[in-house]
Amino acid sequence: TRRLYVNLVESVRENGGTVYLFSSLHVSGQQLQQVSGVAAMLRFPMPDLDELEEQAEQFQQNEDDPDETTDSDGEEYDPERRIREDLQDMG
């Protein structure tokens, strides 16, 4: 297990990330240990899980009915438009 964490820390640092270690002797480290022992601060938004589930259902429906080419807004599905919108949301 320790080797796994060491590899993770090395990988983060090699990719330009910053690693903070919290002692299990401190309250913050004890709280972190209760929720897996690892945390991350991301620089990009996480997708809404409900939205992802809706998209998966739509994708499945489109697989069943190939003539269906609209997204949840009723507009023609355009994956490039979706990527552009996501990039704008990220700032």
mmCIF file of N, CA, C and O in Angstrom:
data_model
loop_
_atom_site.group_PDB
_atom_site.id
_atom_site.type_symbol
_atom_site.label_atom_id
_atom_site.label_comp_id
_atom_site.label_asym_id
_atom_site.label_seq_id
_atom_site.Cartn_x
_atom_site.Cartn_y
_atom_site.Cartn_z
ATOM 1 N N THR A 1 0.823 -1.191 0.000
ATOM 2 C CA THR A 1 0.000 0.000 0.000
ATOM 3 C C THR A 1 0.866 1.254 0.000
ATOM 4 O O THR A 1 0.595 2.188 -0.731
ATOM 5 N N ARG A 2 1.905 1.256 0.792
ATOM 6 C CA ARG A 2 2.781 2.428 0.846
ATOM 7 C C ARG A 2 3.393 2.699 -0.524
ATOM 8 O O ARG A 2 3.486 3.844 -0.955
ATOM 9 N N ARG A 3 3.810 1.647 -1.217
ATOM 10 C CA ARG A 3 4.412 1.808 -2.547
ATOM 11 C C ARG A 3 3.424 2.459 -3.518
ATOM 12 O O ARG A 3 3.796 3.264 -4.352
ATOM 13 N N LEU A 4 2.149 2.105 -3.385
ATOM 14 C CA LEU A 4 1.108 2.688 -4.226
ATOM 15 C C LEU A 4 1.034 4.197 -4.004
ATOM 16 O O LEU A 4 0.978 4.975 -4.960
ATOM 17 N N TYR A 5 1.055 4.627 -2.751
ATOM 18 C CA TYR A 5 1.005 6.058 -2.439
ATOM 19 C C TYR A 5 2.270 6.771 -2.909
ATOM 20 O O TYR A 5 2.210 7.880 -3.431
ATOM 21 N N VAL A 6 3.409 6.129 -2.750
ATOM 22 C CA VAL A 6 4.668 6.727 -3.213
ATOM 23 C C VAL A 6 4.622 6.924 -4.730
ATOM 24 O O VAL A 6 4.983 7.988 -5.244
ATOM 25 N N ASN A 7 4.138 5.916 -5.453
ATOM 26 C CA ASN A 7 4.017 6.042 -6.911
ATOM 27 C C ASN A 7 3.049 7.160 -7.291
ATOM 28 O O ASN A 7 3.294 7.904 -8.241
ATOM 29 N N LEU A 8 1.941 7.276 -6.563
ATOM 30 C CA LEU A 8 0.973 8.330 -6.821
ATOM 31 C C LEU A 8 1.597 9.708 -6.620
ATOM 32 O O LEU A 8 1.465 10.595 -7.466
ATOM 33 N N VAL A 9 2.301 9.892 -5.517
ATOM 34 C CA VAL A 9 2.960 11.171 -5.217
ATOM 35 C C VAL A 9 3.982 11.503 -6.301
ATOM 36 O O VAL A 9 4.036 12.632 -6.800
ATOM 37 N N GLU A 10 4.793 10.540 -6.684
ATOM 38 C CA GLU A 10 5.801 10.774 -7.729
ATOM 39 C C GLU A 10 5.138 11.151 -9.046
ATOM 40 O O GLU A 10 5.586 12.066 -9.739
ATOM 41 N N SER A 11 4.065 10.485 -9.399
ATOM 42 C CA SER A 11 3.358 10.767 -10.643
ATOM 43 C C SER A 11 2.783 12.179 -10.639
ATOM 44 O O SER A 11 2.889 12.909 -11.633
ATOM 45 N N VAL A 12 2.179 12.573 -9.534
ATOM 46 C CA VAL A 12 1.605 13.921 -9.429
ATOM 47 C C VAL A 12 2.707 14.959 -9.589
ATOM 48 O O VAL A 12 2.571 15.925 -10.346
ATOM 49 N N ARG A 13 3.804 14.771 -8.909
ATOM 50 C CA ARG A 13 4.907 15.744 -8.992
ATOM 51 C C ARG A 13 5.517 15.783 -10.382
ATOM 52 O O ARG A 13 5.852 16.859 -10.880
ATOM 53 N N GLU A 14 5.670 14.625 -11.035
ATOM 54 C CA GLU A 14 6.221 14.582 -12.388
ATOM 55 C C GLU A 14 5.337 15.317 -13.388
ATOM 56 O O GLU A 14 5.815 15.838 -14.384
ATOM 57 N N ASN A 15 4.039 15.367 -13.092
ATOM 58 C CA ASN A 15 3.098 16.034 -13.988
ATOM 59 C C ASN A 15 2.794 17.469 -13.570
ATOM 60 O O ASN A 15 1.832 18.071 -14.041
ATOM 61 N N GLY A 16 3.628 18.011 -12.683
ATOM 62 C CA GLY A 16 3.508 19.417 -12.303
ATOM 63 C C GLY A 16 2.543 19.701 -11.180
ATOM 64 O O GLY A 16 2.234 20.865 -10.912
ATOM 65 N N GLY A 17 2.053 18.673 -10.517
ATOM 66 C CA GLY A 17 1.120 18.866 -9.413
ATOM 67 C C GLY A 17 1.828 19.090 -8.096
ATOM 68 O O GLY A 17 3.043 18.909 -7.974
ATOM 69 N N THR A 18 1.078 19.523 -7.120
ATOM 70 C CA THR A 18 1.589 19.746 -5.778
ATOM 71 C C THR A 18 0.964 18.711 -4.853
ATOM 72 O O THR A 18 -0.235 18.448 -4.935
ATOM 73 N N VAL A 19 1.762 18.145 -3.996
ATOM 74 C CA VAL A 19 1.286 17.119 -3.069
ATOM 75 C C VAL A 19 1.388 17.660 -1.647
ATOM 76 O O VAL A 19 2.402 18.233 -1.259
ATOM 77 N N TYR A 20 0.310 17.492 -0.903
ATOM 78 C CA TYR A 20 0.290 17.859 0.505
ATOM 79 C C TYR A 20 0.046 16.585 1.305
ATOM 80 O O TYR A 20 -0.861 15.823 1.010
ATOM 81 N N LEU A 21 0.842 16.346 2.304
ATOM 82 C CA LEU A 21 0.674 15.179 3.167
ATOM 83 C C LEU A 21 0.087 15.632 4.504
ATOM 84 O O LEU A 21 0.537 16.617 5.082
ATOM 85 N N PHE A 22 -0.919 14.919 4.967
ATOM 86 C CA PHE A 22 -1.565 15.240 6.228
ATOM 87 C C PHE A 22 -1.254 14.127 7.222
ATOM 88 O O PHE A 22 -1.531 12.961 6.953
ATOM 89 N N SER A 23 -0.710 14.488 8.346
ATOM 90 C CA SER A 23 -0.351 13.513 9.363
ATOM 91 C C SER A 23 -1.595 12.877 9.974
ATOM 92 O O SER A 23 -2.569 13.569 10.288
ATOM 93 N N SER A 24 -1.540 11.571 10.168
ATOM 94 C CA SER A 24 -2.655 10.884 10.822
ATOM 95 C C SER A 24 -2.694 11.208 12.315
ATOM 96 O O SER A 24 -3.647 10.857 13.006
ATOM 97 N N LEU A 25 -1.683 11.916 12.799
ATOM 98 C CA LEU A 25 -1.672 12.352 14.192
ATOM 99 C C LEU A 25 -2.416 13.674 14.366
ATOM 100 O O LEU A 25 -2.649 14.118 15.489
ATOM 101 N N HIS A 26 -2.788 14.314 13.256
ATOM 102 C CA HIS A 26 -3.517 15.590 13.288
ATOM 103 C C HIS A 26 -4.976 15.321 12.917
ATOM 104 O O HIS A 26 -5.292 14.383 12.187
ATOM 105 N N VAL A 27 -5.882 16.167 13.414
ATOM 106 C CA VAL A 27 -7.310 16.005 13.143
ATOM 107 C C VAL A 27 -7.598 15.967 11.643
ATOM 108 O O VAL A 27 -8.383 15.142 11.175
ATOM 109 N N SER A 28 -6.945 16.830 10.862
ATOM 110 C CA SER A 28 -7.209 16.860 9.416
ATOM 111 C C SER A 28 -6.833 15.529 8.758
ATOM 112 O O SER A 28 -7.551 15.022 7.892
ATOM 113 N N GLY A 29 -5.725 14.950 9.176
ATOM 114 C CA GLY A 29 -5.306 13.658 8.642
ATOM 115 C C GLY A 29 -6.232 12.536 9.062
ATOM 116 O O GLY A 29 -6.527 11.631 8.284
ATOM 117 N N GLN A 30 -6.732 12.597 10.289
ATOM 118 C CA GLN A 30 -7.669 11.585 10.772
ATOM 119 C C GLN A 30 -8.982 11.644 9.997
ATOM 120 O O GLN A 30 -9.545 10.617 9.610
ATOM 121 N N GLN A 31 -9.460 12.880 9.725
ATOM 122 C CA GLN A 31 -10.704 13.034 8.963
ATOM 123 C C GLN A 31 -10.521 12.548 7.527
ATOM 124 O O GLN A 31 -11.393 11.891 6.971
ATOM 125 N N LEU A 32 -9.391 12.872 6.934
ATOM 126 C CA LEU A 32 -9.119 12.430 5.575
ATOM 127 C C LEU A 32 -9.047 10.906 5.508
ATOM 128 O O LEU A 32 -9.563 10.289 4.575
ATOM 129 N N GLN A 33 -8.452 10.287 6.505
ATOM 130 C CA GLN A 33 -8.337 8.830 6.543
ATOM 131 C C GLN A 33 -9.716 8.164 6.575
ATOM 132 O O GLN A 33 -9.900 7.086 6.020
ATOM 133 N N GLN A 34 -10.701 8.838 7.153
ATOM 134 C CA GLN A 34 -12.047 8.277 7.238
ATOM 135 C C GLN A 34 -12.745 8.246 5.875
ATOM 136 O O GLN A 34 -13.716 7.520 5.692
ATOM 137 N N VAL A 35 -12.270 9.045 4.925
ATOM 138 C CA VAL A 35 -12.912 9.101 3.599
ATOM 139 C C VAL A 35 -11.966 8.652 2.499
ATOM 140 O O VAL A 35 -11.944 9.207 1.420
ATOM 141 N N SER A 36 -11.131 7.693 2.762
ATOM 142 C CA SER A 36 -10.249 6.998 1.815
ATOM 143 C C SER A 36 -8.782 7.337 1.985
ATOM 144 O O SER A 36 -7.931 6.593 1.541
ATOM 145 N N GLY A 37 -8.464 8.448 2.589
ATOM 146 C CA GLY A 37 -7.063 8.790 2.804
ATOM 147 C C GLY A 37 -6.443 9.598 1.684
ATOM 148 O O GLY A 37 -5.314 10.041 1.795
ATOM 149 N N VAL A 38 -7.164 9.806 0.584
ATOM 150 C CA VAL A 38 -6.631 10.557 -0.554
ATOM 151 C C VAL A 38 -7.666 11.594 -0.971
ATOM 152 O O VAL A 38 -8.860 11.322 -1.012
ATOM 153 N N ALA A 39 -7.206 12.786 -1.290
ATOM 154 C CA ALA A 39 -8.088 13.843 -1.779
ATOM 155 C C ALA A 39 -7.392 14.554 -2.930
ATOM 156 O O ALA A 39 -6.169 14.490 -3.066
ATOM 157 N N ALA A 40 -8.172 15.223 -3.760
ATOM 158 C CA ALA A 40 -7.601 15.950 -4.889
ATOM 159 C C ALA A 40 -8.361 17.250 -5.095
ATOM 160 O O ALA A 40 -9.570 17.313 -4.913
ATOM 161 N N MET A 41 -7.628 18.283 -5.463
ATOM 162 C CA MET A 41 -8.233 19.549 -5.865
ATOM 163 C C MET A 41 -8.066 19.633 -7.380
ATOM 164 O O MET A 41 -6.945 19.673 -7.884
ATOM 165 N N LEU A 42 -9.171 19.626 -8.086
ATOM 166 C CA LEU A 42 -9.129 19.611 -9.536
ATOM 167 C C LEU A 42 -9.231 21.020 -10.099
ATOM 168 O O LEU A 42 -9.845 21.895 -9.503
ATOM 169 N N ARG A 43 -8.646 21.220 -11.262
ATOM 170 C CA ARG A 43 -8.699 22.526 -11.910
ATOM 171 C C ARG A 43 -9.733 22.566 -13.018
ATOM 172 O O ARG A 43 -9.731 23.463 -13.845
ATOM 173 N N PHE A 44 -10.616 21.611 -13.044
ATOM 174 C CA PHE A 44 -11.661 21.579 -14.058
ATOM 175 C C PHE A 44 -12.939 21.090 -13.392
ATOM 176 O O PHE A 44 -12.896 20.382 -12.390
ATOM 177 N N PRO A 45 -14.081 21.489 -13.922
ATOM 178 C CA PRO A 45 -15.341 21.089 -13.289
ATOM 179 C C PRO A 45 -15.631 19.610 -13.490
ATOM 180 O O PRO A 45 -15.293 19.037 -14.519
ATOM 181 N N MET A 46 -16.224 19.013 -12.506
ATOM 182 C CA MET A 46 -16.665 17.631 -12.618
ATOM 183 C C MET A 46 -18.054 17.623 -13.246
ATOM 184 O O MET A 46 -18.870 18.487 -12.939
ATOM 185 N N PRO A 47 -18.340 16.686 -14.113
ATOM 186 C CA PRO A 47 -19.667 16.635 -14.735
ATOM 187 C C PRO A 47 -20.734 16.276 -13.723
ATOM 188 O O PRO A 47 -20.476 15.592 -12.742
ATOM 189 N N ASP A 48 -21.933 16.760 -13.968
ATOM 190 C CA ASP A 48 -23.075 16.441 -13.133
ATOM 191 C C ASP A 48 -23.469 14.988 -13.391
ATOM 192 O O ASP A 48 -23.707 14.594 -14.525
ATOM 193 N N LEU A 49 -23.515 14.168 -12.349
ATOM 194 C CA LEU A 49 -23.803 12.742 -12.519
ATOM 195 C C LEU A 49 -25.187 12.497 -13.106
ATOM 196 O O LEU A 49 -25.369 11.598 -13.919
ATOM 197 N N ASP A 50 -26.175 13.313 -12.714
ATOM 198 C CA ASP A 50 -27.514 13.156 -13.279
ATOM 199 C C ASP A 50 -27.493 13.395 -14.787
ATOM 200 O O ASP A 50 -28.138 12.690 -15.552
ATOM 201 N N GLU A 51 -26.733 14.414 -15.185
ATOM 202 C CA GLU A 51 -26.623 14.730 -16.613
ATOM 203 C C GLU A 51 -25.941 13.591 -17.371
ATOM 204 O O GLU A 51 -26.357 13.229 -18.469
ATOM 205 N N LEU A 52 -24.910 13.005 -16.772
ATOM 206 C CA LEU A 52 -24.229 11.889 -17.418
ATOM 207 C C LEU A 52 -25.163 10.688 -17.573
ATOM 208 O O LEU A 52 -25.151 10.021 -18.605
ATOM 209 N N GLU A 53 -25.962 10.421 -16.548
ATOM 210 C CA GLU A 53 -26.903 9.315 -16.633
ATOM 211 C C GLU A 53 -27.938 9.566 -17.726
ATOM 212 O O GLU A 53 -28.294 8.662 -18.489
ATOM 213 N N GLU A 54 -28.400 10.806 -17.832
ATOM 214 C CA GLU A 54 -29.362 11.165 -18.873
ATOM 215 C C GLU A 54 -28.743 10.980 -20.261
ATOM 216 O O GLU A 54 -29.377 10.450 -21.172
ATOM 217 N N GLN A 55 -27.497 11.405 -20.404
ATOM 218 C CA GLN A 55 -26.811 11.245 -21.689
ATOM 219 C C GLN A 55 -26.628 9.767 -22.028
ATOM 220 O O GLN A 55 -26.773 9.379 -23.185
ATOM 221 N N ALA A 56 -26.329 8.950 -21.026
ATOM 222 C CA ALA A 56 -26.159 7.518 -21.264
ATOM 223 C C ALA A 56 -27.477 6.898 -21.720
ATOM 224 O O ALA A 56 -27.498 6.069 -22.633
ATOM 225 N N GLU A 57 -28.589 7.315 -21.098
ATOM 226 C CA GLU A 57 -29.894 6.808 -21.508
ATOM 227 C C GLU A 57 -30.207 7.225 -22.941
ATOM 228 O O GLU A 57 -30.716 6.428 -23.731
ATOM 229 N N GLN A 58 -29.901 8.481 -23.265
ATOM 230 C CA GLN A 58 -30.128 8.970 -24.627
ATOM 231 C C GLN A 58 -29.279 8.199 -25.626
ATOM 232 O O GLN A 58 -29.754 7.832 -26.697
ATOM 233 N N PHE A 59 -28.046 7.960 -25.264
ATOM 234 C CA PHE A 59 -27.154 7.220 -26.147
ATOM 235 C C PHE A 59 -27.726 5.827 -26.404
ATOM 236 O O PHE A 59 -27.737 5.355 -27.534
ATOM 237 N N GLN A 60 -28.198 5.200 -25.331
ATOM 238 C CA GLN A 60 -28.782 3.869 -25.475
ATOM 239 C C GLN A 60 -30.016 3.921 -26.366
ATOM 240 O O GLN A 60 -30.209 3.066 -27.221
ATOM 241 N N GLN A 61 -30.835 4.951 -26.195
ATOM 242 C CA GLN A 61 -32.018 5.102 -27.040
ATOM 243 C C GLN A 61 -31.609 5.309 -28.495
ATOM 244 O O GLN A 61 -32.238 4.776 -29.400
ATOM 245 N N ASN A 62 -30.574 6.109 -28.731
ATOM 246 C CA ASN A 62 -30.097 6.361 -30.089
ATOM 247 C C ASN A 62 -29.530 5.090 -30.706
ATOM 248 O O ASN A 62 -29.618 4.892 -31.911
ATOM 249 N N GLU A 63 -28.947 4.234 -29.877
ATOM 250 C CA GLU A 63 -28.457 2.950 -30.377
ATOM 251 C C GLU A 63 -29.634 2.097 -30.846
ATOM 252 O O GLU A 63 -29.551 1.415 -31.850
ATOM 253 N N ASP A 64 -30.734 2.174 -30.077
ATOM 254 C CA ASP A 64 -31.927 1.395 -30.416
ATOM 255 C C ASP A 64 -32.654 1.978 -31.624
ATOM 256 O O ASP A 64 -33.283 1.261 -32.388
ATOM 257 N N ASP A 65 -32.586 3.308 -31.786
ATOM 258 C CA ASP A 65 -33.270 4.003 -32.877
ATOM 259 C C ASP A 65 -32.273 4.931 -33.563
ATOM 260 O O ASP A 65 -32.149 6.092 -33.206
ATOM 261 N N PRO A 66 -31.542 4.448 -34.558
ATOM 262 C CA PRO A 66 -30.491 5.242 -35.192
ATOM 263 C C PRO A 66 -30.986 6.521 -35.861
ATOM 264 O O PRO A 66 -30.208 7.427 -36.116
ATOM 265 N N ASP A 67 -32.293 6.627 -36.119
ATOM 266 C CA ASP A 67 -32.810 7.851 -36.727
ATOM 267 C C ASP A 67 -32.927 8.978 -35.718
ATOM 268 O O ASP A 67 -33.119 10.136 -36.076
ATOM 269 N N GLU A 68 -32.858 8.660 -34.436
ATOM 270 C CA GLU A 68 -32.967 9.655 -33.373
ATOM 271 C C GLU A 68 -31.638 10.406 -33.259
ATOM 272 O O GLU A 68 -30.632 9.844 -32.865
ATOM 273 N N THR A 69 -31.644 11.697 -33.596
ATOM 274 C CA THR A 69 -30.391 12.473 -33.582
ATOM 275 C C THR A 69 -30.545 13.761 -32.797
ATOM 276 O O THR A 69 -29.896 14.755 -33.093
ATOM 277 N N THR A 70 -31.414 13.786 -31.786
ATOM 278 C CA THR A 70 -31.582 14.992 -30.989
ATOM 279 C C THR A 70 -31.036 14.765 -29.592
ATOM 280 O O THR A 70 -30.988 13.651 -29.093
ATOM 281 N N ASP A 71 -30.638 15.887 -28.950
ATOM 282 C CA ASP A 71 -30.148 15.796 -27.576
ATOM 283 C C ASP A 71 -31.294 16.102 -26.618
ATOM 284 O O ASP A 71 -32.445 16.218 -27.027
ATOM 285 N N SER A 72 -30.985 16.266 -25.328
ATOM 286 C CA SER A 72 -32.028 16.463 -24.317
ATOM 287 C C SER A 72 -32.772 17.776 -24.495
ATOM 288 O O SER A 72 -33.871 17.938 -23.992
ATOM 289 N N ASP A 73 -32.177 18.755 -25.204
ATOM 290 C CA ASP A 73 -32.837 20.032 -25.445
ATOM 291 C C ASP A 73 -33.722 19.978 -26.688
ATOM 292 O O ASP A 73 -34.307 20.981 -27.073
ATOM 293 N N GLY A 74 -33.768 18.838 -27.361
ATOM 294 C CA GLY A 74 -34.548 18.706 -28.566
ATOM 295 C C GLY A 74 -33.824 19.213 -29.803
ATOM 296 O O GLY A 74 -34.378 19.254 -30.887
ATOM 297 N N GLU A 75 -32.568 19.625 -29.634
ATOM 298 C CA GLU A 75 -31.773 20.110 -30.756
ATOM 299 C C GLU A 75 -31.012 18.945 -31.372
ATOM 300 O O GLU A 75 -30.775 17.934 -30.726
ATOM 301 N N GLU A 76 -30.624 19.117 -32.639
ATOM 302 C CA GLU A 76 -29.841 18.077 -33.286
ATOM 303 C C GLU A 76 -28.542 17.885 -32.516
ATOM 304 O O GLU A 76 -27.874 18.842 -32.143
ATOM 305 N N TYR A 77 -28.192 16.654 -32.267
ATOM 306 C CA TYR A 77 -27.000 16.339 -31.481
ATOM 307 C C TYR A 77 -25.745 16.703 -32.259
ATOM 308 O O TYR A 77 -25.543 16.285 -33.382
ATOM 309 N N ASP A 78 -24.906 17.516 -31.612
ATOM 310 C CA ASP A 78 -23.649 17.948 -32.213
ATOM 311 C C ASP A 78 -22.564 17.822 -31.145
ATOM 312 O O ASP A 78 -22.458 18.679 -30.269
ATOM 313 N N PRO A 79 -21.761 16.757 -31.172
ATOM 314 C CA PRO A 79 -20.765 16.563 -30.111
ATOM 315 C C PRO A 79 -19.752 17.701 -30.045
ATOM 316 O O PRO A 79 -19.293 18.049 -28.967
ATOM 317 N N GLU A 80 -19.411 18.297 -31.160
ATOM 318 C CA GLU A 80 -18.455 19.412 -31.140
ATOM 319 C C GLU A 80 -19.040 20.622 -30.425
ATOM 320 O O GLU A 80 -18.342 21.323 -29.699
ATOM 321 N N ARG A 81 -20.339 20.869 -30.627
ATOM 322 C CA ARG A 81 -20.991 21.979 -29.929
ATOM 323 C C ARG A 81 -20.937 21.725 -28.425
ATOM 324 O O ARG A 81 -20.649 22.621 -27.634
ATOM 325 N N ARG A 82 -21.179 20.493 -28.026
ATOM 326 C CA ARG A 82 -21.158 20.139 -26.611
ATOM 327 C C ARG A 82 -19.769 20.379 -26.007
ATOM 328 O O ARG A 82 -19.638 20.913 -24.917
ATOM 329 N N ILE A 83 -18.726 20.028 -26.730
ATOM 330 C CA ILE A 83 -17.357 20.239 -26.256
ATOM 331 C C ILE A 83 -17.086 21.730 -26.109
ATOM 332 O O ILE A 83 -16.514 22.177 -25.115
ATOM 333 N N ARG A 84 -17.509 22.528 -27.113
ATOM 334 C CA ARG A 84 -17.308 23.982 -27.035
ATOM 335 C C ARG A 84 -18.021 24.568 -25.815
ATOM 336 O O ARG A 84 -17.470 25.402 -25.103
ATOM 337 N N GLU A 85 -19.260 24.129 -25.561
ATOM 338 C CA GLU A 85 -19.997 24.614 -24.408
ATOM 339 C C GLU A 85 -19.301 24.247 -23.096
ATOM 340 O O GLU A 85 -19.214 25.055 -22.180
ATOM 341 N N ASP A 86 -18.811 23.015 -23.016
ATOM 342 C CA ASP A 86 -18.102 22.583 -21.809
ATOM 343 C C ASP A 86 -16.838 23.411 -21.592
ATOM 344 O O ASP A 86 -16.530 23.799 -20.468
ATOM 345 N N LEU A 87 -16.109 23.711 -22.659
ATOM 346 C CA LEU A 87 -14.893 24.507 -22.543
ATOM 347 C C LEU A 87 -15.231 25.943 -22.095
ATOM 348 O O LEU A 87 -14.504 26.528 -21.303
ATOM 349 N N GLN A 88 -16.338 26.488 -22.592
ATOM 350 C CA GLN A 88 -16.750 27.825 -22.162
ATOM 351 C C GLN A 88 -17.116 27.820 -20.686
ATOM 352 O O GLN A 88 -16.795 28.757 -19.962
ATOM 353 N N ASP A 89 -17.787 26.763 -20.233
ATOM 354 C CA ASP A 89 -18.156 26.665 -18.817
ATOM 355 C C ASP A 89 -16.925 26.615 -17.927
ATOM 356 O O ASP A 89 -16.957 27.083 -16.781
ATOM 357 N N MET A 90 -15.833 26.055 -18.434
ATOM 358 C CA MET A 90 -14.602 25.936 -17.649
ATOM 359 C C MET A 90 -13.889 27.285 -17.538
ATOM 360 O O MET A 90 -13.015 27.451 -16.713
ATOM 361 N N GLY A 91 -14.268 28.236 -18.378
ATOM 362 C CA GLY A 91 -13.655 29.562 -18.297
ATOM 363 C C GLY A 91 -12.510 29.649 -19.178
ATOM 364 O O GLY A 91 -11.539 30.125 -19.326
#
